[in-house]
Short mmCIF file of C-alpha atoms and ligand atoms in Angstrom, two decimals:
data_model
loop_
_atom_site.label_atom_id
_atom_site.label_comp_id
_atom_site.label_asym_id
_atom_site.label_seq_id
_atom_site.Cartn_x
_atom_site.Cartn_y
_atom_site.Cartn_z
CA UNK A 110 111.06 122.54 166.15
CA UNK A 111 110.93 124.38 162.93
CA UNK A 112 107.98 126.50 164.51
CA UNK A 113 109.94 127.09 167.73
CA UNK A 114 112.92 128.38 165.41
CA UNK A 115 110.59 130.53 163.41
CA UNK A 116 109.28 132.02 166.77
CA UNK A 117 112.84 132.75 167.97
CA UNK A 118 112.60 130.00 170.44
CA UNK A 119 115.63 127.62 171.11
CA UNK A 120 114.80 123.82 170.91
CA UNK A 121 116.33 120.88 172.79
CA UNK A 122 116.04 117.20 172.08
CA UNK A 123 116.61 114.22 174.28
CA UNK A 124 116.99 111.00 172.40
CA UNK A 125 116.02 107.86 174.52
CA UNK A 126 115.16 104.05 174.28
CA UNK A 127 112.54 104.74 176.92
CA UNK A 128 112.40 102.93 180.22
CA UNK A 129 113.14 106.25 181.54
CA UNK A 130 115.08 106.77 184.86
CA UNK A 131 116.74 109.15 187.08
CA UNK A 132 119.48 109.52 184.47
CA UNK A 133 116.87 110.58 181.91
CA UNK A 134 115.45 112.85 184.17
CA UNK A 135 118.37 114.80 184.58
CA UNK A 136 118.92 114.82 180.87
CA UNK A 137 115.40 116.26 180.33
CA UNK A 138 115.61 118.66 183.23
CA UNK A 139 119.06 119.99 181.76
CA UNK A 140 117.46 120.37 178.46
CA UNK A 141 114.25 121.89 179.94
CA UNK A 142 116.29 124.51 181.85
CA UNK A 143 118.33 125.53 178.68
CA UNK A 144 115.75 125.27 175.99
CA UNK A 145 112.21 126.94 175.24
CA UNK A 146 111.04 124.18 173.43
CA UNK A 147 111.79 120.36 174.26
CA UNK A 148 111.36 117.05 172.48
CA UNK A 149 112.12 113.60 173.63
CA UNK A 150 111.94 110.68 171.26
CA UNK A 151 111.40 106.93 172.65
CA UNK A 152 112.55 104.49 170.15
CA UNK A 153 114.31 101.16 170.93
CA UNK A 154 116.71 101.25 167.92
CA UNK A 155 117.15 97.57 166.63
CA UNK A 156 120.09 98.55 164.54
CA UNK A 157 122.46 99.23 167.60
CA UNK A 158 121.87 95.70 169.01
CA UNK A 159 123.82 92.90 167.90
CA UNK A 160 122.10 89.50 167.06
CA UNK A 161 123.03 87.90 170.56
CA UNK A 162 122.09 91.13 172.33
CA UNK A 163 119.12 92.09 174.39
CA UNK A 164 116.80 93.84 172.10
CA UNK A 165 113.94 91.60 172.72
CA UNK A 166 114.29 91.95 176.56
CA UNK A 167 115.18 95.51 176.68
CA UNK A 168 113.20 97.12 179.39
CA UNK A 169 109.94 98.95 178.06
CA UNK A 170 107.44 100.99 179.98
CA UNK A 171 105.63 103.53 177.91
CA UNK A 172 103.02 104.45 180.43
CA UNK A 173 105.68 105.52 183.00
CA UNK A 174 107.77 107.18 180.35
CA UNK A 175 104.94 109.24 179.18
CA UNK A 176 104.15 110.23 182.90
CA UNK A 177 107.79 111.31 183.39
CA UNK A 178 107.74 113.47 180.28
CA UNK A 179 104.46 115.13 181.28
CA UNK A 180 105.65 115.82 184.82
CA UNK A 181 108.99 117.49 183.35
CA UNK A 182 106.99 119.79 180.80
CA UNK A 183 108.38 117.98 177.70
CA UNK A 184 106.52 119.62 174.69
CA UNK A 185 106.79 116.66 172.15
CA UNK A 186 107.21 112.98 172.89
CA UNK A 187 108.26 111.50 169.42
CA UNK A 188 107.72 107.76 169.54
CA UNK A 189 108.11 106.55 165.88
CA UNK A 190 107.35 102.87 164.93
CA UNK A 191 110.02 100.56 163.53
CA UNK A 192 108.86 100.92 160.00
CA UNK A 193 108.63 104.64 160.14
CA UNK A 194 112.44 104.68 161.02
CA UNK A 195 113.48 101.76 158.94
CA UNK A 196 110.95 101.19 156.21
CA UNK A 197 111.59 98.09 153.90
CA UNK A 198 113.37 100.45 151.45
CA UNK A 199 116.11 101.77 153.85
CA UNK A 200 119.51 101.30 152.63
CA UNK A 201 121.74 103.95 154.30
CA UNK A 202 124.04 103.55 157.36
CA UNK A 203 126.53 105.83 158.87
CA UNK A 204 129.90 104.64 160.04
CA UNK A 205 131.96 106.91 162.16
CA UNK A 206 135.62 105.79 162.05
CA UNK A 207 138.43 105.54 164.79
CA UNK A 208 136.49 106.83 167.87
CA UNK A 209 134.36 103.69 167.54
CA UNK A 210 137.42 101.26 167.33
CA UNK A 211 138.03 100.61 170.99
CA UNK A 212 135.94 100.06 174.15
CA UNK A 213 132.24 99.23 173.32
CA UNK A 214 132.96 99.65 169.70
CA UNK A 215 135.49 96.71 169.72
CA UNK A 216 132.97 94.51 171.78
CA UNK A 217 129.74 95.50 170.02
CA UNK A 218 130.42 95.35 166.20
CA UNK A 219 127.85 97.40 164.40
CA UNK A 220 126.66 98.98 167.62
CA UNK A 221 127.85 102.63 166.88
CA UNK A 222 126.84 102.24 163.30
CA UNK A 223 123.40 101.80 164.41
CA UNK A 224 123.47 104.50 167.02
CA UNK A 225 125.19 106.89 164.58
CA UNK A 226 122.38 106.19 161.98
CA UNK A 227 119.46 106.54 164.19
CA UNK A 228 120.91 109.80 165.86
CA UNK A 229 121.46 111.40 162.48
CA UNK A 230 117.87 110.32 161.45
CA UNK A 231 116.45 111.86 164.61
CA UNK A 232 118.34 114.99 164.19
CA UNK A 233 117.25 115.40 160.78
CA UNK A 234 113.64 114.89 161.63
CA UNK A 235 113.58 117.05 164.75
CA UNK A 236 116.17 119.65 163.84
CA UNK A 237 117.00 120.89 167.50
CA UNK A 238 119.46 123.47 168.37
CA UNK A 239 120.71 121.29 171.32
CA UNK A 240 120.74 117.43 171.77
CA UNK A 241 121.38 115.92 175.11
CA UNK A 242 123.58 112.72 176.07
CA UNK A 243 124.48 111.26 179.10
CA UNK A 244 128.34 110.87 180.32
CA UNK A 245 127.76 107.34 181.31
CA UNK A 246 127.70 106.68 177.50
CA UNK A 247 130.82 108.85 177.01
CA UNK A 248 131.93 107.04 173.97
CA UNK A 249 128.45 107.49 172.52
CA UNK A 250 128.84 111.35 172.85
CA UNK A 251 132.22 111.43 171.21
CA UNK A 252 130.82 109.38 168.40
CA UNK A 253 127.91 111.85 168.07
CA UNK A 254 130.19 114.87 168.37
CA UNK A 255 132.31 113.43 165.50
CA UNK A 256 129.22 112.69 163.27
CA UNK A 257 127.95 116.27 163.93
CA UNK A 258 131.23 117.70 163.02
CA UNK A 259 132.05 115.60 159.96
CA UNK A 260 128.40 116.06 158.57
CA UNK A 261 128.09 119.92 159.44
CA UNK A 262 125.06 119.32 161.49
CA UNK A 263 123.83 122.61 163.03
CA UNK A 264 123.30 121.20 166.70
CA UNK A 265 125.10 121.59 169.74
CA UNK A 266 125.76 118.21 171.65
CA UNK A 267 125.70 118.76 175.41
CA UNK A 268 126.78 116.06 177.93
CA UNK A 269 125.15 115.73 181.18
CA UNK A 270 126.84 114.01 184.21
CA UNK A 271 126.29 110.43 185.14
CA UNK A 272 123.47 109.85 187.84
CA UNK A 273 124.44 107.34 190.55
CA UNK A 274 122.63 105.17 192.97
CA UNK A 275 123.31 105.79 196.63
CA UNK A 276 126.25 103.30 196.48
CA UNK A 277 127.89 104.66 193.24
CA UNK A 278 126.30 102.18 190.74
CA UNK A 279 125.50 104.53 187.58
CA UNK A 280 121.85 104.35 186.75
CA UNK A 281 120.90 102.31 183.68
CA UNK A 282 117.81 100.77 182.33
CA UNK A 283 119.66 97.42 182.59
CA UNK A 284 120.16 97.68 186.36
CA UNK A 285 116.40 96.37 186.89
CA UNK A 286 117.80 92.89 185.49
CA UNK A 287 120.08 92.57 188.27
CA UNK A 288 119.20 90.12 190.97
CA UNK A 289 120.10 91.07 194.74
CA UNK A 290 123.50 89.41 194.68
CA UNK A 291 124.38 90.76 191.28
CA UNK A 292 123.14 94.18 192.21
CA UNK A 293 125.56 94.07 195.31
CA UNK A 294 128.42 92.78 193.04
CA UNK A 295 128.01 95.44 190.52
CA UNK A 296 129.09 98.17 192.90
CA UNK A 297 132.70 97.03 192.36
CA UNK A 298 132.64 98.83 188.96
CA UNK A 299 132.45 102.30 190.43
CA UNK A 300 134.87 101.33 193.20
CA UNK A 301 137.33 100.32 190.67
CA UNK A 302 137.09 103.33 188.67
CA UNK A 303 137.38 105.76 191.79
CA UNK A 304 140.39 103.86 192.96
CA UNK A 305 141.89 104.54 189.29
CA UNK A 306 140.89 108.31 189.69
CA UNK A 307 142.66 108.44 192.99
CA UNK A 308 145.74 106.90 191.77
CA UNK A 309 145.85 109.38 188.79
CA UNK A 310 145.14 112.38 191.31
CA UNK A 311 148.09 111.01 193.35
CA UNK A 312 150.44 111.12 190.41
CA UNK A 313 150.33 107.76 188.80
CA UNK A 314 150.96 108.17 185.22
CA UNK A 315 151.65 104.63 183.84
CA UNK A 316 148.22 103.57 182.26
CA UNK A 317 149.22 99.77 182.25
CA UNK A 318 150.00 99.83 185.99
CA UNK A 319 146.79 101.88 186.66
CA UNK A 320 144.66 99.48 184.66
CA UNK A 321 146.19 96.57 186.30
CA UNK A 322 145.23 97.82 189.64
CA UNK A 323 141.63 98.42 188.51
CA UNK A 324 141.39 94.91 187.05
CA UNK A 325 142.85 93.33 190.11
CA UNK A 326 139.81 95.13 192.06
CA UNK A 327 137.42 93.80 189.64
CA UNK A 328 138.59 90.49 189.92
CA UNK A 329 137.81 90.35 193.51
CA UNK A 330 134.22 89.90 192.73
CA UNK A 331 133.47 86.53 191.52
CA UNK A 332 130.18 87.32 189.75
CA UNK A 333 131.78 89.91 187.58
CA UNK A 334 133.16 89.08 184.25
CA UNK A 335 135.22 91.99 182.77
CA UNK A 336 134.84 92.91 179.12
CA UNK A 337 137.18 95.68 179.12
CA UNK A 338 138.76 98.43 181.39
CA UNK A 339 141.03 101.04 179.57
CA UNK A 340 142.45 104.47 180.17
CA UNK A 341 141.65 106.39 177.22
CA UNK A 342 141.92 109.96 175.87
CA UNK A 343 138.64 111.40 176.40
CA UNK A 344 138.48 113.33 173.17
CA UNK A 345 139.40 110.47 170.76
CA UNK A 346 138.53 107.39 172.88
CA UNK A 347 142.04 105.80 172.07
CA UNK A 348 143.84 103.77 174.67
CA UNK A 349 146.83 105.74 176.16
CA UNK A 350 149.96 104.45 177.63
CA UNK A 351 150.80 107.36 179.86
CA UNK A 352 148.48 109.88 181.52
CA UNK A 353 149.65 113.21 180.45
CA UNK A 354 146.48 115.26 180.75
CA UNK A 355 142.81 114.54 181.20
CA UNK A 356 142.26 110.78 180.88
CA UNK A 357 139.09 108.62 180.98
CA UNK A 358 138.85 105.35 182.86
CA UNK A 359 136.37 103.43 180.91
CA UNK A 360 134.96 99.87 181.68
CA UNK A 361 132.27 97.32 180.63
CA UNK A 362 131.49 94.28 182.88
CA UNK A 363 128.98 91.53 182.81
CA UNK A 364 127.07 90.63 186.14
CA UNK A 365 124.92 87.55 185.54
CA UNK A 366 124.45 88.06 181.96
CA UNK A 367 123.81 91.80 182.47
CA UNK A 368 126.18 94.01 180.79
CA UNK A 369 126.95 97.22 182.60
CA UNK A 370 129.27 100.17 181.41
CA UNK A 371 130.71 103.08 183.33
CA UNK A 372 133.53 105.63 183.24
CA UNK A 373 135.23 108.44 185.02
CA UNK A 374 137.13 111.37 184.04
CA UNK A 375 140.50 111.53 185.89
CA UNK A 376 141.77 114.89 185.66
CA UNK A 377 144.57 116.19 187.98
CA UNK A 378 143.50 119.88 188.41
CA UNK A 379 147.14 120.70 189.66
CA UNK A 380 148.81 119.60 186.51
O1 PAF B 158 121.60 106.22 174.56
C1 PAF B 158 120.73 105.84 174.26
O2 PAF B 158 119.56 105.46 174.86
C2 PAF B 158 120.64 105.44 172.60
O3 PAF B 158 121.80 104.80 172.31
C3 PAF B 158 120.21 106.57 171.87
C4 PAF B 158 121.26 107.71 171.87
C5 PAF B 158 118.68 106.80 172.02
C6 PAF B 158 120.02 105.99 170.14
O4 PAF B 158 119.27 105.02 170.14
#
């Protein structure tokens, strides 16, 4: 990327954990469109998984990942080994405060510490002008933006809209672990978020009432277990009690042991 910069070219970076899908395709295409030179990393980062989480079973498919990168004109695929990223002598971790205290940060202790650490390392190694993250992981983008601001990193963080299946389910590497019934049940997540957005657009302001309506919808699906459903300030990821400006409805559910997250920006254009 240094050579790209020396040659006056702009450089882009898409960090991934592999198992590339249509959501990643959109990230890579957005980066390809905006940058002269493009790197994608593939690294299943162990430090962002808790001891009971799915690190071992996280989907991995390097051949198809490399084929997608080749097809999309990626200039460099950075695929470090675990010992390169975390040698036995590694001692430093990054904690981003406050924006990690709710939603996934609350239910996955240590998760954002692992994300912030690996993203900082990757940004330091590759030194891109721009880095691309998906809106499905909106809290992750907020965490990374905070990290970049607090540590004065010279990189522009871009967020790319969520890519959805035909029935609204947000595309995720974990979707492939859903059985047919679970796959059908999982669609309730987007339906609940859409219902919330409609309520806000129709003038609902009481976040508690809005949230209860979403929870009621989710509870109609017996295969679904709700981890959280919150209305949050999109800048800080802190829960709000009243919708006074743009708000994000964010949820995590488990369907047959598969953890799925999604969120929707609820913005009343007329406000
Ligand atoms: O969003 C992801 O895939 C991961 O959290 C990331 C940003 C690649 C860090 O491991």
